[in-house]
Amino acid sequence: MNKISQVDQIMAVMETAFDPQWGEAWNRRQVEDALLLPNTFAILNTSDSQDETATGFLITRHAPGEEELLLIAVDPNYRRQGTAKKMLSQLKVDARTRGASHIFLEMRENNPAKVLYLRAGFEPIGRRRAYYLLSDGNRMDAITYGLSI
Ligand SMILES: CC(C)(COP(=O)(O)OP(=O)(O)OC[C@H]1O[C@@H](n2cnc3c(N)ncnc32)[C@H](O)[C@@H]1OP(=O)(O)O)[C@@H](O)C(=O)NCCC(=O)NCCS
């Protein structure tokens, strides 16, 4: 599927999935610019219904030998049904196919997604102090996670 044709569905999930207090959602321009790059990919999950509503997505970037998970989100109406877990499993397959031996990601320190990543086999490997600038002007550390695939 053409990556840019996925942008409408990605944005539909983006608009529901992120709590504005963290300022983590990307705007349409950021998604389009990312997906125009040849080394950046999306995985989209759709519901079983006839209209194939988008329920979740992830965006990932490949570099020689490694993959960086840039963003993952699931519509709140479809959470805790294994959608993110499924997309991470697909990412492992796709990343290996592209020649990656590791997947990395960065996460705001207090994000409950930590449990998702730990259960998927990721391990915390670093901390970047005051990495995120929050919408209220405060800063928060980022934890870097890595997974050998
Ligand atoms: C994080 C997120 C992607 C998880 O999506 P999801 O489809 O609900 O996750 P899954 O159903 O695949 O969860 C798999 C396992 O991860 C863990 N998990 C997922 N979300 C969790 C949460 N909020 N709190 C604690 N554990 C969680 C659980 O162990 C879960 O298994 P269980 O439901 O059997 O207990 C979703 O909550 C989301 O979109 N959050 C907002 C965006 C965000 O913060 N993204 C991550 C940073 S970019």
PDB file of C-alpha atoms and ligand atoms in Angstrom:
ATOM      1  CA  MET A   1       0.000   0.000   0.000  1.00  0.00           C
ATOM      2  CA  ASN A   2       1.199   3.522  -0.786  1.00  0.00           C
ATOM      3  CA  LYS A   3       2.408   4.991   2.531  1.00  0.00           C
ATOM      4  CA  ILE A   4       0.839   8.414   1.961  1.00  0.00           C
ATOM      5  CA  SER A   5      -2.574   6.820   1.364  1.00  0.00           C
ATOM      6  CA  GLN A   6      -2.457   5.680   5.013  1.00  0.00           C
ATOM      7  CA  VAL A   7      -2.224   9.217   6.396  1.00  0.00           C
ATOM      8  CA  ASP A   8      -5.996   9.802   6.785  1.00  0.00           C
ATOM      9  CA  GLN A   9      -6.367   6.641   8.860  1.00  0.00           C
ATOM     10  CA  ILE A  10      -3.269   7.408  10.922  1.00  0.00           C
ATOM     11  CA  MET A  11      -4.552  10.923  11.675  1.00  0.00           C
ATOM     12  CA  ALA A  12      -7.990   9.571  12.695  1.00  0.00           C
ATOM     13  CA  VAL A  13      -6.296   7.481  15.396  1.00  0.00           C
ATOM     14  CA  MET A  14      -3.795  10.245  16.267  1.00  0.00           C
ATOM     15  CA  GLU A  15      -6.616  12.662  17.089  1.00  0.00           C
ATOM     16  CA  THR A  16      -8.182  10.292  19.641  1.00  0.00           C
ATOM     17  CA  ALA A  17      -5.153   8.567  21.131  1.00  0.00           C
ATOM     18  CA  PHE A  18      -2.917  11.194  22.745  1.00  0.00           C
ATOM     19  CA  ASP A  19      -3.534  13.128  25.944  1.00  0.00           C
ATOM     20  CA  PRO A  20      -2.833  16.779  24.973  1.00  0.00           C
ATOM     21  CA  GLN A  21      -1.033  17.430  28.272  1.00  0.00           C
ATOM     22  CA  TRP A  22       2.045  15.565  26.980  1.00  0.00           C
ATOM     23  CA  GLY A  23       2.173  17.230  23.553  1.00  0.00           C
ATOM     24  CA  GLU A  24       3.142  13.937  21.906  1.00  0.00           C
ATOM     25  CA  ALA A  25       0.718  13.760  18.973  1.00  0.00           C
ATOM     26  CA  TRP A  26       2.141  14.553  15.552  1.00  0.00           C
ATOM     27  CA  ASN A  27       0.323  16.835  13.140  1.00  0.00           C
ATOM     28  CA  ARG A  28      -0.542  15.810   9.577  1.00  0.00           C
ATOM     29  CA  ARG A  29       2.473  17.567   8.121  1.00  0.00           C
ATOM     30  CA  GLN A  30       4.854  15.729  10.435  1.00  0.00           C
ATOM     31  CA  VAL A  31       3.312  12.366   9.507  1.00  0.00           C
ATOM     32  CA  GLU A  32       3.396  13.112   5.774  1.00  0.00           C
ATOM     33  CA  ASP A  33       6.981  14.386   5.894  1.00  0.00           C
ATOM     34  CA  ALA A  34       8.077  11.304   7.842  1.00  0.00           C
ATOM     35  CA  LEU A  35       6.383   8.865   5.495  1.00  0.00           C
ATOM     36  CA  LEU A  36       7.811  10.531   2.404  1.00  0.00           C
ATOM     37  CA  LEU A  37      11.255   9.359   3.526  1.00  0.00           C
ATOM     38  CA  PRO A  38      12.193   6.030   1.950  1.00  0.00           C
ATOM     39  CA  ASN A  39      13.419   4.536   5.240  1.00  0.00           C
ATOM     40  CA  THR A  40      10.264   5.312   7.248  1.00  0.00           C
ATOM     41  CA  PHE A  41       7.266   2.968   7.422  1.00  0.00           C
ATOM     42  CA  ALA A  42       3.837   2.670   9.025  1.00  0.00           C
ATOM     43  CA  ILE A  43       1.936  -0.337  10.305  1.00  0.00           C
ATOM     44  CA  LEU A  44      -1.809   0.205  10.422  1.00  0.00           C
ATOM     45  CA  ASN A  45      -4.342  -1.914  12.271  1.00  0.00           C
ATOM     46  CA  THR A  46      -7.978  -1.869  11.171  1.00  0.00           C
ATOM     47  CA  SER A  47     -11.125  -3.224  12.803  1.00  0.00           C
ATOM     48  CA  ASP A  48     -12.893  -6.326  11.501  1.00  0.00           C
ATOM     49  CA  SER A  49     -15.949  -4.215  10.590  1.00  0.00           C
ATOM     50  CA  GLN A  50     -16.839  -3.706   6.925  1.00  0.00           C
ATOM     51  CA  ASP A  51     -15.634  -0.108   6.850  1.00  0.00           C
ATOM     52  CA  GLU A  52     -12.232  -1.216   8.190  1.00  0.00           C
ATOM     53  CA  THR A  53     -11.981   1.605  10.723  1.00  0.00           C
ATOM     54  CA  ALA A  54      -8.390   2.290  11.715  1.00  0.00           C
ATOM     55  CA  THR A  55      -7.831   1.270  15.346  1.00  0.00           C
ATOM     56  CA  GLY A  56      -4.081   1.701  15.724  1.00  0.00           C
ATOM     57  CA  PHE A  57      -0.822   2.546  14.007  1.00  0.00           C
ATOM     58  CA  LEU A  58       2.880   2.695  14.497  1.00  0.00           C
ATOM     59  CA  ILE A  59       5.558   4.647  12.638  1.00  0.00           C
ATOM     60  CA  THR A  60       9.088   3.302  12.420  1.00  0.00           C
ATOM     61  CA  ARG A  61      12.395   4.344  10.869  1.00  0.00           C
ATOM     62  CA  HIS A  62      15.051   2.003   9.571  1.00  0.00           C
ATOM     63  CA  ALA A  63      18.778   2.720   9.722  1.00  0.00           C
ATOM     64  CA  PRO A  64      21.540   0.241   8.873  1.00  0.00           C
ATOM     65  CA  GLY A  65      21.241  -2.639  11.346  1.00  0.00           C
ATOM     66  CA  GLU A  66      18.559  -1.031  13.468  1.00  0.00           C
ATOM     67  CA  GLU A  67      15.006   0.180  13.614  1.00  0.00           C
ATOM     68  CA  GLU A  68      13.607   3.049  15.680  1.00  0.00           C
ATOM     69  CA  LEU A  69       9.989   2.950  16.762  1.00  0.00           C
ATOM     70  CA  LEU A  70       8.980   6.609  16.499  1.00  0.00           C
ATOM     71  CA  LEU A  71       5.317   6.471  17.546  1.00  0.00           C
ATOM     72  CA  ILE A  72       2.671   3.895  18.458  1.00  0.00           C
ATOM     73  CA  ALA A  73      -0.966   4.588  19.292  1.00  0.00           C
ATOM     74  CA  VAL A  74      -4.290   2.801  19.618  1.00  0.00           C
ATOM     75  CA  ASP A  75      -7.756   4.403  19.615  1.00  0.00           C
ATOM     76  CA  PRO A  76      -8.991   4.444  23.262  1.00  0.00           C
ATOM     77  CA  ASN A  77     -12.135   2.525  22.203  1.00  0.00           C
ATOM     78  CA  TYR A  78      -9.981  -0.411  21.118  1.00  0.00           C
ATOM     79  CA  ARG A  79      -7.393  -0.583  23.910  1.00  0.00           C
ATOM     80  CA  ARG A  80      -6.354  -3.637  25.933  1.00  0.00           C
ATOM     81  CA  GLN A  81      -7.337  -5.964  23.100  1.00  0.00           C
ATOM     82  CA  GLY A  82      -3.797  -6.768  22.035  1.00  0.00           C
ATOM     83  CA  THR A  83      -3.635  -4.310  19.111  1.00  0.00           C
ATOM     84  CA  ALA A  84      -0.346  -2.669  20.103  1.00  0.00           C
ATOM     85  CA  LYS A  85       1.151  -6.061  20.954  1.00  0.00           C
ATOM     86  CA  LYS A  86       0.164  -7.332  17.512  1.00  0.00           C
ATOM     87  CA  MET A  87       1.680  -4.300  15.759  1.00  0.00           C
ATOM     88  CA  LEU A  88       4.931  -4.716  17.725  1.00  0.00           C
ATOM     89  CA  SER A  89       5.095  -8.372  16.633  1.00  0.00           C
ATOM     90  CA  GLN A  90       4.644  -7.281  13.023  1.00  0.00           C
ATOM     91  CA  LEU A  91       7.343  -4.650  13.513  1.00  0.00           C
ATOM     92  CA  LYS A  92       9.804  -7.319  14.670  1.00  0.00           C
ATOM     93  CA  VAL A  93       9.145  -9.323  11.485  1.00  0.00           C
ATOM     94  CA  ASP A  94       9.368  -6.276   9.185  1.00  0.00           C
ATOM     95  CA  ALA A  95      12.507  -4.921  10.898  1.00  0.00           C
ATOM     96  CA  ARG A  96      14.262  -8.279  10.589  1.00  0.00           C
ATOM     97  CA  THR A  97      13.309  -8.413   6.911  1.00  0.00           C
ATOM     98  CA  ARG A  98      14.923  -4.986   6.453  1.00  0.00           C
ATOM     99  CA  GLY A  99      18.111  -6.305   8.086  1.00  0.00           C
ATOM    100  CA  ALA A 100      17.772  -4.853  11.592  1.00  0.00           C
ATOM    101  CA  SER A 101      19.155  -6.697  14.608  1.00  0.00           C
ATOM    102  CA  HIS A 102      17.823  -4.216  17.185  1.00  0.00           C
ATOM    103  CA  ILE A 103      14.772  -2.052  17.747  1.00  0.00           C
ATOM    104  CA  PHE A 104      15.101   1.101  19.841  1.00  0.00           C
ATOM    105  CA  LEU A 105      12.510   3.521  21.168  1.00  0.00           C
ATOM    106  CA  GLU A 106      12.307   6.495  23.471  1.00  0.00           C
ATOM    107  CA  MET A 107       9.499   6.925  25.964  1.00  0.00           C
ATOM    108  CA  ARG A 108       8.430   9.640  28.382  1.00  0.00           C
ATOM    109  CA  GLU A 109       9.388   8.397  31.820  1.00  0.00           C
ATOM    110  CA  ASN A 110       5.885   8.085  33.309  1.00  0.00           C
ATOM    111  CA  ASN A 111       4.130   6.546  30.294  1.00  0.00           C
ATOM    112  CA  PRO A 112       2.152   3.384  31.172  1.00  0.00           C
ATOM    113  CA  ALA A 113       3.212   2.061  27.738  1.00  0.00           C
ATOM    114  CA  LYS A 114       6.291   0.926  29.672  1.00  0.00           C
ATOM    115  CA  VAL A 115       4.416  -2.275  30.605  1.00  0.00           C
ATOM    116  CA  LEU A 116       3.626  -2.940  26.947  1.00  0.00           C
ATOM    117  CA  TYR A 117       7.285  -2.568  25.975  1.00  0.00           C
ATOM    118  CA  LEU A 118       8.639  -4.676  28.850  1.00  0.00           C
ATOM    119  CA  ARG A 119       6.176  -7.450  28.029  1.00  0.00           C
ATOM    120  CA  ALA A 120       7.279  -7.308  24.391  1.00  0.00           C
ATOM    121  CA  GLY A 121      10.867  -7.958  25.527  1.00  0.00           C
ATOM    122  CA  PHE A 122      12.284  -4.415  25.463  1.00  0.00           C
ATOM    123  CA  GLU A 123      14.777  -3.464  28.166  1.00  0.00           C
ATOM    124  CA  PRO A 124      15.567   0.013  29.501  1.00  0.00           C
ATOM    125  CA  ILE A 125      19.077   0.902  28.311  1.00  0.00           C
ATOM    126  CA  GLY A 126      19.414   4.624  28.887  1.00  0.00           C
ATOM    127  CA  ARG A 127      17.996   7.874  30.174  1.00  0.00           C
ATOM    128  CA  ARG A 128      18.013  11.260  28.440  1.00  0.00           C
ATOM    129  CA  ARG A 129      17.499  13.913  31.060  1.00  0.00           C
ATOM    130  CA  ALA A 130      14.840  16.589  30.436  1.00  0.00           C
ATOM    131  CA  TYR A 131      14.466  15.309  26.867  1.00  0.00           C
ATOM    132  CA  TYR A 132      10.769  16.088  26.458  1.00  0.00           C
ATOM    133  CA  LEU A 133       9.336  19.588  26.637  1.00  0.00           C
ATOM    134  CA  LEU A 134       5.740  19.262  27.886  1.00  0.00           C
ATOM    135  CA  SER A 135       2.884  21.520  26.829  1.00  0.00           C
ATOM    136  CA  ASP A 136       2.970  23.213  30.283  1.00  0.00           C
ATOM    137  CA  GLY A 137       6.637  24.149  29.812  1.00  0.00           C
ATOM    138  CA  ASN A 138       7.997  21.490  32.188  1.00  0.00           C
ATOM    139  CA  ARG A 139      10.509  18.897  31.084  1.00  0.00           C
ATOM    140  CA  MET A 140      10.602  15.154  31.575  1.00  0.00           C
ATOM    141  CA  ASP A 141      13.253  12.476  31.147  1.00  0.00           C
ATOM    142  CA  ALA A 142      13.112  10.006  28.272  1.00  0.00           C
ATOM    143  CA  ILE A 143      13.915   6.359  28.840  1.00  0.00           C
ATOM    144  CA  THR A 144      15.545   4.568  25.912  1.00  0.00           C
ATOM    145  CA  TYR A 145      14.498   0.952  25.424  1.00  0.00           C
ATOM    146  CA  GLY A 146      16.203  -1.619  23.257  1.00  0.00           C
ATOM    147  CA  LEU A 147      15.247  -5.024  21.943  1.00  0.00           C
ATOM    148  CA  SER A 148      17.467  -7.548  20.237  1.00  0.00           C
ATOM    149  CA  ILE A 149      15.600  -9.261  17.413  1.00  0.00           C
TER     150      ILE A 149
HETATM  151  C1  LIG B   1       0.257   2.361  24.832  1.00  0.00           C
HETATM  152  C2  LIG B   1      -0.849   1.913  23.849  1.00  0.00           C
HETATM  153  C3  LIG B   1      -0.303   2.005  22.436  1.00  0.00           C
HETATM  154  C4  LIG B   1      -1.212   0.446  24.173  1.00  0.00           C
HETATM  155  O1  LIG B   1      -2.136  -0.026  23.186  1.00  0.00           O
HETATM  156  P1  LIG B   1      -3.096  -1.303  23.447  1.00  0.00           P
HETATM  157  O2  LIG B   1      -3.550  -1.829  22.129  1.00  0.00           O
HETATM  158  O3  LIG B   1      -4.111  -0.959  24.448  1.00  0.00           O
HETATM  159  O4  LIG B   1      -2.065  -2.352  24.107  1.00  0.00           O
HETATM  160  P2  LIG B   1      -2.246  -3.952  24.143  1.00  0.00           P
HETATM  161  O5  LIG B   1      -3.683  -4.287  24.313  1.00  0.00           O
HETATM  162  O6  LIG B   1      -1.555  -4.557  22.981  1.00  0.00           O
HETATM  163  O7  LIG B   1      -1.451  -4.292  25.480  1.00  0.00           O
HETATM  164  C5  LIG B   1      -0.627  -5.437  25.607  1.00  0.00           C
HETATM  165  C6  LIG B   1      -0.138  -5.500  27.053  1.00  0.00           C
HETATM  166  O8  LIG B   1       0.633  -4.325  27.347  1.00  0.00           O
HETATM  167  C7  LIG B   1       0.320  -3.874  28.694  1.00  0.00           C
HETATM  168  N1  LIG B   1      -0.365  -2.572  28.642  1.00  0.00           N
HETATM  169  C8  LIG B   1      -0.859  -1.920  27.555  1.00  0.00           C
HETATM  170  N2  LIG B   1      -1.371  -0.712  27.909  1.00  0.00           N
HETATM  171  C9  LIG B   1      -1.191  -0.609  29.244  1.00  0.00           C
HETATM  172  C10 LIG B   1      -1.510   0.397  30.190  1.00  0.00           C
HETATM  173  N3  LIG B   1      -2.088   1.547  29.839  1.00  0.00           N
HETATM  174  N4  LIG B   1      -1.203   0.167  31.478  1.00  0.00           N
HETATM  175  C11 LIG B   1      -0.577  -0.961  31.875  1.00  0.00           C
HETATM  176  N5  LIG B   1      -0.250  -1.976  31.013  1.00  0.00           N
HETATM  177  C12 LIG B   1      -0.553  -1.788  29.720  1.00  0.00           C
HETATM  178  C13 LIG B   1      -0.581  -4.936  29.285  1.00  0.00           C
HETATM  179  O9  LIG B   1       0.253  -5.891  29.909  1.00  0.00           O
HETATM  180  C14 LIG B   1      -1.260  -5.493  28.068  1.00  0.00           C
HETATM  181  O10 LIG B   1      -1.723  -6.827  28.257  1.00  0.00           O
HETATM  182  P3  LIG B   1      -3.138  -7.072  29.030  1.00  0.00           P
HETATM  183  O11 LIG B   1      -4.159  -6.140  28.449  1.00  0.00           O
HETATM  184  O12 LIG B   1      -3.399  -8.531  28.734  1.00  0.00           O
HETATM  185  O13 LIG B   1      -2.852  -6.795  30.480  1.00  0.00           O
HETATM  186  C15 LIG B   1      -2.113   2.789  24.026  1.00  0.00           C
HETATM  187  O14 LIG B   1      -2.481   2.827  25.386  1.00  0.00           O
HETATM  188  C16 LIG B   1      -1.969   4.211  23.513  1.00  0.00           C
HETATM  189  O15 LIG B   1      -2.250   4.499  22.346  1.00  0.00           O
HETATM  190  N6  LIG B   1      -1.551   5.145  24.407  1.00  0.00           N
HETATM  191  C17 LIG B   1      -1.440   6.567  24.011  1.00  0.00           C
HETATM  192  C18 LIG B   1      -0.288   6.796  23.070  1.00  0.00           C
HETATM  193  C19 LIG B   1       1.034   6.458  23.703  1.00  0.00           C
HETATM  194  O16 LIG B   1       1.321   6.845  24.824  1.00  0.00           O
HETATM  195  N7  LIG B   1       1.886   5.706  22.965  1.00  0.00           N
HETATM  196  C20 LIG B   1       3.177   5.245  23.439  1.00  0.00           C
HETATM  197  C21 LIG B   1       4.223   6.276  23.384  1.00  0.00           C
HETATM  198  S1  LIG B   1       4.524   6.882  21.758  1.00  0.00           S
END
